[in-house]
PDB file of C-alpha atoms in Angstrom:
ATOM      1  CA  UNK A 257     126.573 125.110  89.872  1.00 50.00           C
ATOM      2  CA  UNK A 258     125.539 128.236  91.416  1.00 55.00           C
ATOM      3  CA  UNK A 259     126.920 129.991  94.827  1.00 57.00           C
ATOM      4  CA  UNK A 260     124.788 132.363  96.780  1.00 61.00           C
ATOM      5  CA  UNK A 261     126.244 134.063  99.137  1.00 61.00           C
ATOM      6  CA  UNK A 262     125.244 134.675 103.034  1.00 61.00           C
ATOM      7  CA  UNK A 263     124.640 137.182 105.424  1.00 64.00           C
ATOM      8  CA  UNK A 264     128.448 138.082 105.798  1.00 68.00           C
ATOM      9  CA  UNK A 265     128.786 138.299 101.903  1.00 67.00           C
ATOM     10  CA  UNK A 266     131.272 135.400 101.619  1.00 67.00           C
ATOM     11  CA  UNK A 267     129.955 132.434  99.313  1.00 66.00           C
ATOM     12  CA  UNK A 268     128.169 129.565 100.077  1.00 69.00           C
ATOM     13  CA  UNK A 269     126.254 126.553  99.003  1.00 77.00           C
ATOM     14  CA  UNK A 270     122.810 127.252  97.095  1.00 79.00           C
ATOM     15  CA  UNK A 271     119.238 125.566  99.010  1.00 83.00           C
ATOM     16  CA  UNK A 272     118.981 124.047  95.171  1.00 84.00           C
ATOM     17  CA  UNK A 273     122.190 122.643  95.631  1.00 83.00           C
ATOM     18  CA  UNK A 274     121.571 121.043  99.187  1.00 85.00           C
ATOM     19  CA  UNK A 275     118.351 119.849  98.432  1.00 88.00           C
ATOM     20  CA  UNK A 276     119.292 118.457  95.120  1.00 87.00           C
ATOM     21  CA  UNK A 277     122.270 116.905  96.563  1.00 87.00           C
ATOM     22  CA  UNK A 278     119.427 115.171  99.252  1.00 90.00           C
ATOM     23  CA  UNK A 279     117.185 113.999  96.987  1.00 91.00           C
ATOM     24  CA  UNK A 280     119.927 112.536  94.924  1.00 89.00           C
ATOM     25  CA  UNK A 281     121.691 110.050  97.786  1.00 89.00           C
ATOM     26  CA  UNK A 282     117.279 109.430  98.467  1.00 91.00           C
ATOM     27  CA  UNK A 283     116.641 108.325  95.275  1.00 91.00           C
ATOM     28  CA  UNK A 284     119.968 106.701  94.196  1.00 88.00           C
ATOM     29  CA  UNK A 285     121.531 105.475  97.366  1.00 86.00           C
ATOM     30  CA  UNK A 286     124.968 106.967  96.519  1.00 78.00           C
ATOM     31  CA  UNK A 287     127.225 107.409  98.829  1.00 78.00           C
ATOM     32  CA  UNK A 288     127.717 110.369 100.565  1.00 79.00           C
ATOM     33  CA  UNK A 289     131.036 111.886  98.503  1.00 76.00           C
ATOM     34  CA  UNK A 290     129.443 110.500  95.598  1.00 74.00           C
ATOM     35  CA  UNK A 291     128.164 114.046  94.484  1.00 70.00           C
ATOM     36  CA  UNK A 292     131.431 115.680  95.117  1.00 68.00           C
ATOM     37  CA  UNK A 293     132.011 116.825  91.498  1.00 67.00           C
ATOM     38  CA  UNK A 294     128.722 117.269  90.046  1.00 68.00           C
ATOM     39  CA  UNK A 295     127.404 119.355  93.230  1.00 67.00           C
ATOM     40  CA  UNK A 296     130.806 120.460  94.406  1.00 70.00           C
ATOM     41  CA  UNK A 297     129.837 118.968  98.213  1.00 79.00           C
ATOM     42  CA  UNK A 298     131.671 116.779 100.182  1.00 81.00           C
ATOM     43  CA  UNK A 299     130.849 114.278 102.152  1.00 84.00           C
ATOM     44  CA  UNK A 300     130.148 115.549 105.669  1.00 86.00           C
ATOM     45  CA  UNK A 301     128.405 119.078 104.457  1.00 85.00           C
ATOM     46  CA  UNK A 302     126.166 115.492 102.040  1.00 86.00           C
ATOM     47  CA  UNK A 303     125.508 113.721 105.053  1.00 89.00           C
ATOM     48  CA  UNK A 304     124.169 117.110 106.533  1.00 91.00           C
ATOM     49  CA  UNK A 305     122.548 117.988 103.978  1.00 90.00           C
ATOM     50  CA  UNK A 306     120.277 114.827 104.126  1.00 92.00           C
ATOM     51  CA  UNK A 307     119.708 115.061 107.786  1.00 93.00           C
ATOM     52  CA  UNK A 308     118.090 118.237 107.551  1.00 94.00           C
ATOM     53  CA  UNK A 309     116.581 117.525 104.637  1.00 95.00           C
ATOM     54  CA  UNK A 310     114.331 114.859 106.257  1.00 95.00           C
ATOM     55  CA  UNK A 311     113.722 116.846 109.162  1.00 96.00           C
ATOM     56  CA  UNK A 312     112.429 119.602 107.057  1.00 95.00           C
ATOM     57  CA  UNK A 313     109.530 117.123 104.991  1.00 95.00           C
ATOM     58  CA  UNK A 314     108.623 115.004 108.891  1.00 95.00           C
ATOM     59  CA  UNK A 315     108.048 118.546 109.833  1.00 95.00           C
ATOM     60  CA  UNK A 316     106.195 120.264 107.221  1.00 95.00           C
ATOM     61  CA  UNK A 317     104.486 117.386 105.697  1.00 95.00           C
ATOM     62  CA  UNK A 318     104.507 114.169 108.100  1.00 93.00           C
ATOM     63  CA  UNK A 319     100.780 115.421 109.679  1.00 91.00           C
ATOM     64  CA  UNK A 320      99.466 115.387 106.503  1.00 90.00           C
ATOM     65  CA  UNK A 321     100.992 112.206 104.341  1.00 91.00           C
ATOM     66  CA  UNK A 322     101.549 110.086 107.671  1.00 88.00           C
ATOM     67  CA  UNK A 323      98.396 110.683 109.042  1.00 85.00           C
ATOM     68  CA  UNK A 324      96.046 108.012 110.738  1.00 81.00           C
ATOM     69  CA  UNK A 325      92.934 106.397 108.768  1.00 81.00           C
ATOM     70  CA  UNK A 326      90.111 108.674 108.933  1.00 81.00           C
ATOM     71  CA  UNK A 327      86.615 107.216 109.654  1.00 83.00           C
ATOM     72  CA  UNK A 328      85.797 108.151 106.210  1.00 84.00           C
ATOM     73  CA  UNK A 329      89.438 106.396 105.168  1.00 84.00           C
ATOM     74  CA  UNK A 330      88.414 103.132 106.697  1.00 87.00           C
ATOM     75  CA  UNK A 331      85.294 103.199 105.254  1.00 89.00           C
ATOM     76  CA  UNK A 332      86.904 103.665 101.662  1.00 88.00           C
ATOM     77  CA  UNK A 333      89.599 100.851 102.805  1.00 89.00           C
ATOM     78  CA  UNK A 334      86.873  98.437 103.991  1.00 92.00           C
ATOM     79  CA  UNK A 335      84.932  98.727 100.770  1.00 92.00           C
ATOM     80  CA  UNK A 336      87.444  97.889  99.150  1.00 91.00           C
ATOM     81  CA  UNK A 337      88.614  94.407 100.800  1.00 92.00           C
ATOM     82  CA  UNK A 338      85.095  93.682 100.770  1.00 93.00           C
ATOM     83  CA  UNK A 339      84.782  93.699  96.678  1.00 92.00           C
ATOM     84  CA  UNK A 340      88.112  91.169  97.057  1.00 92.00           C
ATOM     85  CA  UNK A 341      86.082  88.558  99.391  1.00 93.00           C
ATOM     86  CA  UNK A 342      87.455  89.640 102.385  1.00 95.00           C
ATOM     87  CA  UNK A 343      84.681  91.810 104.599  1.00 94.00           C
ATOM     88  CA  UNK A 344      85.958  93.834 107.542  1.00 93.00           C
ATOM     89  CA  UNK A 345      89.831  93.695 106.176  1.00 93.00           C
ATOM     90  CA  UNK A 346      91.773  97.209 106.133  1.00 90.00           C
ATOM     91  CA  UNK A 347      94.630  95.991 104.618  1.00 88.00           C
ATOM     92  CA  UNK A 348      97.976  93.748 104.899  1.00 88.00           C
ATOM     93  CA  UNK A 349     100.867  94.027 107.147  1.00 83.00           C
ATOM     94  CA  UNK A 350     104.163  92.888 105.875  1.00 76.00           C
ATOM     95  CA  UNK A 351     107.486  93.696 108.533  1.00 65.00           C
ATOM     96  CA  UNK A 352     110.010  91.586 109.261  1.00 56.00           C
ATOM     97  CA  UNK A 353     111.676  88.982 111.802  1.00 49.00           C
ATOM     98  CA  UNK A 354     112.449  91.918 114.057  1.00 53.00           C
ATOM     99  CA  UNK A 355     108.912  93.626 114.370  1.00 57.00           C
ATOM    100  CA  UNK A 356     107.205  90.220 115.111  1.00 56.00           C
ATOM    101  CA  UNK A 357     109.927  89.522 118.035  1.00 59.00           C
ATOM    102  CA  UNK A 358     108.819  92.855 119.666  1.00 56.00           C
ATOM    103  CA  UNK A 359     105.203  92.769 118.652  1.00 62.00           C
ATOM    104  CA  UNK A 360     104.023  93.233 122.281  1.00 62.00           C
ATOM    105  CA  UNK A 361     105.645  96.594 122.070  1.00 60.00           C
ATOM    106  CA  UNK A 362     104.683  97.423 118.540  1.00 64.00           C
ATOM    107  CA  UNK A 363     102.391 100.811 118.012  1.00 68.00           C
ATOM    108  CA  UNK A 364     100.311  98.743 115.202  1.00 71.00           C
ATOM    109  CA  UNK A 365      97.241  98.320 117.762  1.00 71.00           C
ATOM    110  CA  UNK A 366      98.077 100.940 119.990  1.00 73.00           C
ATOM    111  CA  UNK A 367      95.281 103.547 118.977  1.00 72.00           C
ATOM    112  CA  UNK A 368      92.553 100.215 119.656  1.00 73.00           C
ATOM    113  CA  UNK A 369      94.081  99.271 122.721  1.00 71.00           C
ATOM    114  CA  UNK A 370      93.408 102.684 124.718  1.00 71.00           C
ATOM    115  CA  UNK A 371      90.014 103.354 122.495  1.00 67.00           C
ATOM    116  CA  UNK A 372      91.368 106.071 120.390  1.00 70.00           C
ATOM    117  CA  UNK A 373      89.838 104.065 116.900  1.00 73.00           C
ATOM    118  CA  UNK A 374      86.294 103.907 115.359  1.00 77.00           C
ATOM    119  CA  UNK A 375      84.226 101.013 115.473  1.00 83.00           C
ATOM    120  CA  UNK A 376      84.027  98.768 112.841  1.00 88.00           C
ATOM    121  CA  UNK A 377      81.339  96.574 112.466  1.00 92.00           C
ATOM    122  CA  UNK A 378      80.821  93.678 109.792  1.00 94.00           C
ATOM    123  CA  UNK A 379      79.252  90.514 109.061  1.00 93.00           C
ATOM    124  CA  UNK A 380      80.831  87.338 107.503  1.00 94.00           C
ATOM    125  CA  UNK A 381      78.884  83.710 107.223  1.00 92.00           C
ATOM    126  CA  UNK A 382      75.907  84.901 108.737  1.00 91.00           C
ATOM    127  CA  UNK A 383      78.191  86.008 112.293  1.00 94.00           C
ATOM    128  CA  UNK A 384      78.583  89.624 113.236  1.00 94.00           C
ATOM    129  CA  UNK A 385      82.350  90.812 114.165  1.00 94.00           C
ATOM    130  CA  UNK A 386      82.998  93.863 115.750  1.00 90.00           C
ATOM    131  CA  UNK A 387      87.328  94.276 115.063  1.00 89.00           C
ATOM    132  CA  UNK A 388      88.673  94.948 111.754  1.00 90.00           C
ATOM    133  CA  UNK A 389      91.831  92.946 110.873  1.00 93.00           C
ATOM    134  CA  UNK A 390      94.910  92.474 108.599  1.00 91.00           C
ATOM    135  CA  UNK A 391      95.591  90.257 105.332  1.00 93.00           C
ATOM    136  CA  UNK A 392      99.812  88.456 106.885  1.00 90.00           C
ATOM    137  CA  UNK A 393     102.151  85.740 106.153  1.00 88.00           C
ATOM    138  CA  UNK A 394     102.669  82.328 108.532  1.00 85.00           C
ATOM    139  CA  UNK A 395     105.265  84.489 110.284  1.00 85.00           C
ATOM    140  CA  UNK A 396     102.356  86.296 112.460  1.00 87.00           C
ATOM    141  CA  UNK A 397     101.017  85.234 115.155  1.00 87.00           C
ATOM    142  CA  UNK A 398      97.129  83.636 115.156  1.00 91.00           C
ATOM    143  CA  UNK A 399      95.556  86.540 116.563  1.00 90.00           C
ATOM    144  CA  UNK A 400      91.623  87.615 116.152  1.00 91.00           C
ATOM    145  CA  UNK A 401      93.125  90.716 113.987  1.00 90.00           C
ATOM    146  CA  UNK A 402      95.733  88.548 111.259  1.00 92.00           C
ATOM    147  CA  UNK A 403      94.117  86.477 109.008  1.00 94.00           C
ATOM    148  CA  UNK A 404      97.213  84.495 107.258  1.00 94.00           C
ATOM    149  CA  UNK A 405      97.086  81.714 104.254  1.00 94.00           C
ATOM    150  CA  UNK A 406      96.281  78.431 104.376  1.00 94.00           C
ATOM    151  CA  UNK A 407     100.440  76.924 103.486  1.00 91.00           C
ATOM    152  CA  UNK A 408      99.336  74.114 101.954  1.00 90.00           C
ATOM    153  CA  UNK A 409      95.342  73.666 101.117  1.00 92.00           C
ATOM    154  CA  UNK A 410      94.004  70.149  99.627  1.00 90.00           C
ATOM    155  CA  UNK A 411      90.151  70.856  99.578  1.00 93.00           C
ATOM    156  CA  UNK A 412      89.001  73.213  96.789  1.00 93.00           C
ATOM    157  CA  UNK A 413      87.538  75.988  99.283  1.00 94.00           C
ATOM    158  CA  UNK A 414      90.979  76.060 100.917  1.00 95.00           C
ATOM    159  CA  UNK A 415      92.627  76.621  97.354  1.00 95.00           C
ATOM    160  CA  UNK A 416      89.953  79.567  96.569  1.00 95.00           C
ATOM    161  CA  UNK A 417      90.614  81.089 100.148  1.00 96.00           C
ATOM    162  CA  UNK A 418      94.699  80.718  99.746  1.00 95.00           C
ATOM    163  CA  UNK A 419      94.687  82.246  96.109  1.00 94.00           C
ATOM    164  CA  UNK A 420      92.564  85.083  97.392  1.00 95.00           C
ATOM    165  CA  UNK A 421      94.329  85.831 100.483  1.00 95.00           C
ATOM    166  CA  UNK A 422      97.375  85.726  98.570  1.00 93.00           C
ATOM    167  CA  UNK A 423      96.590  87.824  95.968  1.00 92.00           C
ATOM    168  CA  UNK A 424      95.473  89.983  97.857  1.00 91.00           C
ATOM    169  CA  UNK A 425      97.871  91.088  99.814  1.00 90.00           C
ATOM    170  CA  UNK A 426     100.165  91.965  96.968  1.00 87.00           C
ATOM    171  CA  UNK A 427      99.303  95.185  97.108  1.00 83.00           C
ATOM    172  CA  UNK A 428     101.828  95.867 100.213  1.00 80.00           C
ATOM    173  CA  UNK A 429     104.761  93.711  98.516  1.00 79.00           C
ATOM    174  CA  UNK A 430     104.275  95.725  95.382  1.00 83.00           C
ATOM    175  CA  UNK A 431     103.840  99.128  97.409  1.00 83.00           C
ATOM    176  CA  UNK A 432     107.063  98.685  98.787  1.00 83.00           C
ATOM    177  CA  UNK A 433     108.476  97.207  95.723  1.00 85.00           C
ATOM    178  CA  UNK A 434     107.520 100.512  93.905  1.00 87.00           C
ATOM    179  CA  UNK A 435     108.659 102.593  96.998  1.00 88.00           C
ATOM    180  CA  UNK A 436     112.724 100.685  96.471  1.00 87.00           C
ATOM    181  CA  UNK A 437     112.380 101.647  92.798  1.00 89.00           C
ATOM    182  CA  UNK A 438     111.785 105.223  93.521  1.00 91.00           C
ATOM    183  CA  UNK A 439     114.615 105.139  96.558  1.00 92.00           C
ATOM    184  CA  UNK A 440     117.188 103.228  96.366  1.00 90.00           C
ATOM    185  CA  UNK A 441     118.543 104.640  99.944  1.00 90.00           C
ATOM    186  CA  UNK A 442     115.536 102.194 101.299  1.00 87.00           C
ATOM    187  CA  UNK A 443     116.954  99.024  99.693  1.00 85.00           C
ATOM    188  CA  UNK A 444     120.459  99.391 100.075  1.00 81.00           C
ATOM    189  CA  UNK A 445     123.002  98.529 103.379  1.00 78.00           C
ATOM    190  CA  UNK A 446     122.864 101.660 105.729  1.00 73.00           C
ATOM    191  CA  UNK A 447     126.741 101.776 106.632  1.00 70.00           C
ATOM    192  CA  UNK A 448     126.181 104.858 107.470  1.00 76.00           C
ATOM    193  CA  UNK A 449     123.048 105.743 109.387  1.00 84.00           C
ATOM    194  CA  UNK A 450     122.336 104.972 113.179  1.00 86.00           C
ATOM    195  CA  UNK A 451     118.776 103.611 113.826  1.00 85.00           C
ATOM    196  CA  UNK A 452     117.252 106.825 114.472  1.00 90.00           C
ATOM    197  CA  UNK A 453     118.479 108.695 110.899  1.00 91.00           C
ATOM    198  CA  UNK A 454     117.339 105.499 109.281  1.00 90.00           C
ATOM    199  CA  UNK A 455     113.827 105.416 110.828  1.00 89.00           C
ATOM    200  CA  UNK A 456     113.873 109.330 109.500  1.00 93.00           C
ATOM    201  CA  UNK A 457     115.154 108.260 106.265  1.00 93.00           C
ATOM    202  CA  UNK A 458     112.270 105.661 105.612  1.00 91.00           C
ATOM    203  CA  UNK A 459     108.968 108.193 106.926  1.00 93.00           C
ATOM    204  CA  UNK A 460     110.558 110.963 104.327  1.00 94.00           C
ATOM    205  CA  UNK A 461     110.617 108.476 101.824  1.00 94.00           C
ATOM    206  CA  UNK A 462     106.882 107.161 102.452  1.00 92.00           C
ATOM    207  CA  UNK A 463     105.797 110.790 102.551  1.00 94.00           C
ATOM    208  CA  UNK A 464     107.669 111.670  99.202  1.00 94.00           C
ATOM    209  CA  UNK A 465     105.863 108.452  98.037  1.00 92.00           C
ATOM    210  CA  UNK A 466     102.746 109.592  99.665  1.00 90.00           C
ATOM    211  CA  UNK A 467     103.258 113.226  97.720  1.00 90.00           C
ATOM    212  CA  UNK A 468     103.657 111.160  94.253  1.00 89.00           C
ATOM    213  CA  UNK A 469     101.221 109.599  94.219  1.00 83.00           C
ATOM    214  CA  UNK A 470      98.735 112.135  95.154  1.00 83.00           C
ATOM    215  CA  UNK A 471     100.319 113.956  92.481  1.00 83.00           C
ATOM    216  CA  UNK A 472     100.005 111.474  89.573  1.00 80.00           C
ATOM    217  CA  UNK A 473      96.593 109.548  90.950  1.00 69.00           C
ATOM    218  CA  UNK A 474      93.668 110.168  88.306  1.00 55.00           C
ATOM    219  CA  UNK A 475      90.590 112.243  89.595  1.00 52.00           C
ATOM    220  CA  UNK A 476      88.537 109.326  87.950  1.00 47.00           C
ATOM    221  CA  UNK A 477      90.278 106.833  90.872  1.00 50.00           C
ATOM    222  CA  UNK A 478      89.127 109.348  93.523  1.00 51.00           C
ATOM    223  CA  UNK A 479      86.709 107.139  95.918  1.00 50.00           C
ATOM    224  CA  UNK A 480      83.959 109.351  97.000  1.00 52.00           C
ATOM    225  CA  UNK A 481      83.161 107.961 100.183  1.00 46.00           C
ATOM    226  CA  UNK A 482      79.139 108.362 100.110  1.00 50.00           C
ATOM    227  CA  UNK A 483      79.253 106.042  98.308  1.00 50.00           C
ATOM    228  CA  UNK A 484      80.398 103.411 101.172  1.00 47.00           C
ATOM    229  CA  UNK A 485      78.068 104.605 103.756  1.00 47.00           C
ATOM    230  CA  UNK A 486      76.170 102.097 106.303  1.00 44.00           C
ATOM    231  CA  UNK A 487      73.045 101.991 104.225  1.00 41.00           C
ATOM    232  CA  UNK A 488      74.356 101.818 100.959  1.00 44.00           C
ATOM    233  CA  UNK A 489      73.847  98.368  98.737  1.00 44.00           C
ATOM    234  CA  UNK A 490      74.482  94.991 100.215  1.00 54.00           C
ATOM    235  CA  UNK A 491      77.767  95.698 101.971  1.00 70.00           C
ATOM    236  CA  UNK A 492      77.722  94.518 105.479  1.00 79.00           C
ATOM    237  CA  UNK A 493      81.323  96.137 106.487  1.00 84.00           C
ATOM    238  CA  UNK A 494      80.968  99.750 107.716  1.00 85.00           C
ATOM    239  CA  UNK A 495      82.443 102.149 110.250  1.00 85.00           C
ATOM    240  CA  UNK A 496      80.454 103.251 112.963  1.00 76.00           C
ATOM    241  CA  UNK A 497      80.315 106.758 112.617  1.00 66.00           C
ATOM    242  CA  UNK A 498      78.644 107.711 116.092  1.00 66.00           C
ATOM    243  CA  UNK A 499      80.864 105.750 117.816  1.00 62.00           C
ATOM    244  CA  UNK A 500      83.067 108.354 120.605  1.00 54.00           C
ATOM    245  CA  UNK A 501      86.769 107.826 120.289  1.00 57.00           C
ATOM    246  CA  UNK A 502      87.068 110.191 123.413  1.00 56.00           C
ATOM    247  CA  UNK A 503      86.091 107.218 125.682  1.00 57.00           C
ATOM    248  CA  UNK A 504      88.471 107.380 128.709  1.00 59.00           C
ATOM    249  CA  UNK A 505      90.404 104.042 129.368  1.00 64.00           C
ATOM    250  CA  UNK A 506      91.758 102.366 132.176  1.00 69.00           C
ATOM    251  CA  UNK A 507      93.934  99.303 132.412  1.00 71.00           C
ATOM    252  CA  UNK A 508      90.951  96.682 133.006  1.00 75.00           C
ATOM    253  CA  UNK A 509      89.749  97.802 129.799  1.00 78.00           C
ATOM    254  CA  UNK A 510      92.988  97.870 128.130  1.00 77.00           C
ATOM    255  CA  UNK A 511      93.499  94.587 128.816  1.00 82.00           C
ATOM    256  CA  UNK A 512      90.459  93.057 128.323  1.00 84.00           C
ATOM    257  CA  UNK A 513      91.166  94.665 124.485  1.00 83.00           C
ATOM    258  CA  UNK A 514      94.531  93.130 124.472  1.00 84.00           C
ATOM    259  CA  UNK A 515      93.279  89.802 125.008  1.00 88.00           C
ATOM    260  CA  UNK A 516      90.724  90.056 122.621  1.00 88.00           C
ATOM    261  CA  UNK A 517      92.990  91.064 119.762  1.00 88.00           C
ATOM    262  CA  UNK A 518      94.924  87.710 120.972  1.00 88.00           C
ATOM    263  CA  UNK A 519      92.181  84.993 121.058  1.00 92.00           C
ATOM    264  CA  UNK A 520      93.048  82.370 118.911  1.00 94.00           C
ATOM    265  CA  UNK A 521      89.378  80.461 118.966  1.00 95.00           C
ATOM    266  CA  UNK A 522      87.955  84.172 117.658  1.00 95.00           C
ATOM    267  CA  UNK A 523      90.560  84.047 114.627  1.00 95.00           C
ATOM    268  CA  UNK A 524      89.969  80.614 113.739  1.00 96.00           C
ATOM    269  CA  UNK A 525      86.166  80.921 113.415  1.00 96.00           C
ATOM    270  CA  UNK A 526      86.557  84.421 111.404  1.00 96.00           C
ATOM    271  CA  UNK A 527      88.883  82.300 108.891  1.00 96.00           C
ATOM    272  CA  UNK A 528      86.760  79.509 108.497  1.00 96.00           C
ATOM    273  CA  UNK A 529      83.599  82.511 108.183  1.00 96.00           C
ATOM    274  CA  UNK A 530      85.909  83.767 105.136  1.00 96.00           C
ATOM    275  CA  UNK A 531      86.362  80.004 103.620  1.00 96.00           C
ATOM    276  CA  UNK A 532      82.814  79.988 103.428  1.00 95.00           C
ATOM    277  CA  UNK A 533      82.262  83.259 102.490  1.00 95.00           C
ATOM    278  CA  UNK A 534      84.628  83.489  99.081  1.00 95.00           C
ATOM    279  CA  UNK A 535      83.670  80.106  98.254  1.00 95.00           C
ATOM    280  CA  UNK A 536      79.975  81.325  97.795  1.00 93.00           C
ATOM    281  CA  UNK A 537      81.285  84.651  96.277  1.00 91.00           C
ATOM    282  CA  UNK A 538      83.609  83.667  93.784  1.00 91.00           C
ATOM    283  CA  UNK A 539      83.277  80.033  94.065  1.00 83.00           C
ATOM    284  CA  UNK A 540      80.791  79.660  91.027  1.00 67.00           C
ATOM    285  CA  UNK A 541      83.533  81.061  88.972  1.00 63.00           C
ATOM    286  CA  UNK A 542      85.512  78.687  89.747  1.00 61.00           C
ATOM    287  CA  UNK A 543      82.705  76.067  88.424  1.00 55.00           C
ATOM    288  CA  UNK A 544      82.070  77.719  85.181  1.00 53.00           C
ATOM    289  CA  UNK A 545      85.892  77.271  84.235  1.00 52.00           C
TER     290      UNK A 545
END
């Protein structure tokens, strides 16, 4: 391995060899003295190494691969759920134990809490709805924006609606399947880390992941989103485009939002809407098996 030397002419460590020696504990989950003889670093000048490491790509590259859904993002997002049977869905959460106890506090709804999101408007059985929402698991609470599974359905609508809800949401189990394979750092016990470094840790992996997969994506898989425009075919999900996000809030408002995203009588009629709805979609399928 090749020295460099500094400003006061003595030698030093190489920026190949730091960042090299960073990517390596990223992507294998090493520890830290485990490069010792290949990159000739021990462990403390490692564990430095990494910490600026992921400073450096949150810096440069976190407002670009960590960015918010665009309106034109949600749009692409929304066609999408909508070809799976699921109109006005943006996706699937998965977190764990933790993040549900301190959902309250959680940043997940903060941006449609103080009116900082676009609208998004979409139709389902015949009823209008006006609030996107996310494919979860039974852990989450029965709130107008989680749409879960039905554990254990008997009639044959509920069966269509569980396999398709399951399926589904997939996507995020294999995302972060994919995103262990690629760093084992994500899957493996942090001994070593304090909260903080580890919360670092995991957004320089996503971007990395982010960067990869921009990187290897097809320009045939490119959605064009003109395609998805409020107008286009049959699709009733679309963003509202005009809609101000510059609104100024106040705390009635807030609230009233908040309790909204909580009512439990709005989520059960939007899942019974999407029983009905992929029954008719794919439900003749079903019958021709």
């Amino acid at each position: 391995m090749k020295f460099v030397k500094d400003v006061t002419g003595r030698l030093g460590l190489s920026p190949l060899q730091k960042c090299t020696t960073a990517i390596r504990v990223l992507a294998y989950g090493s520890a830290l003295d485990a490069v010792d003889e290949y990159l000739r670093l021990g462990a403390t000048t490692t564990r430095l190494c990494v910490e600026n490491f992921v400073e450096a790509i949150i810096y440069l590259f976190g407002d670009e691969y960590l960015r918010r859904p665009t309106p034109n993002d949600l749009q692409r997002l929304l066609h999408i759920g909508e070809l799976r049977g699921f109109p006005g869905m943006i996706g699937s959460i998965d977190c764990t134990l933790n993040d549900i106890n301190v959902l309250d506090r959680s940043p997940v709804f903060d941006d449609i809490i103080n009116g900082r999101t676009p609208q998004v408007n979409f139709s389902v059985n015949g009823r209008e709805y006006d609030m996107a929402y996310y494919l979860t698991d039974g852990i989450y609470p029965k709130w107008a924006t989680f749409i879960q599974s039905i554990p254990i359905p008997q009639e044959p609508k509920a069966v269509m609606f569980a396999q398709r809800q399951e399926a589904a949401r997939k996507d995020v189990e294999r995302a972060f399947g994919v995103l262990q394979a690629r760093f084992a750092i994500v899957k493996n016990p942090a001994l070593c880390w304090d909260k903080v470094k580890i919360g670092k840790i995991m957004r320089t992996c996503i971007i990395l992941h982010n960067m990869i997969v921009e990187k290897e994506r097809d320009e045939g898989t490119q959605y064009d989103v003109s395609n998805f425009q409020q107008g286009e075919g049959s699709e009733s999900s679309h963003v509202d485009f005009t809609y101000s996000t510059e609104i100024p809030t106040n705390l009635a408002n807030q609230m009233g939002v908040r309790t909204k995203i909580r009512d439990r009588q709005a989520h059960q009629q939007l899942k019974g809407d999407l029983v009905e709805h992929i029954w008719r979609k794919f439900g003749r399928d079903q019958d021709n098996n």
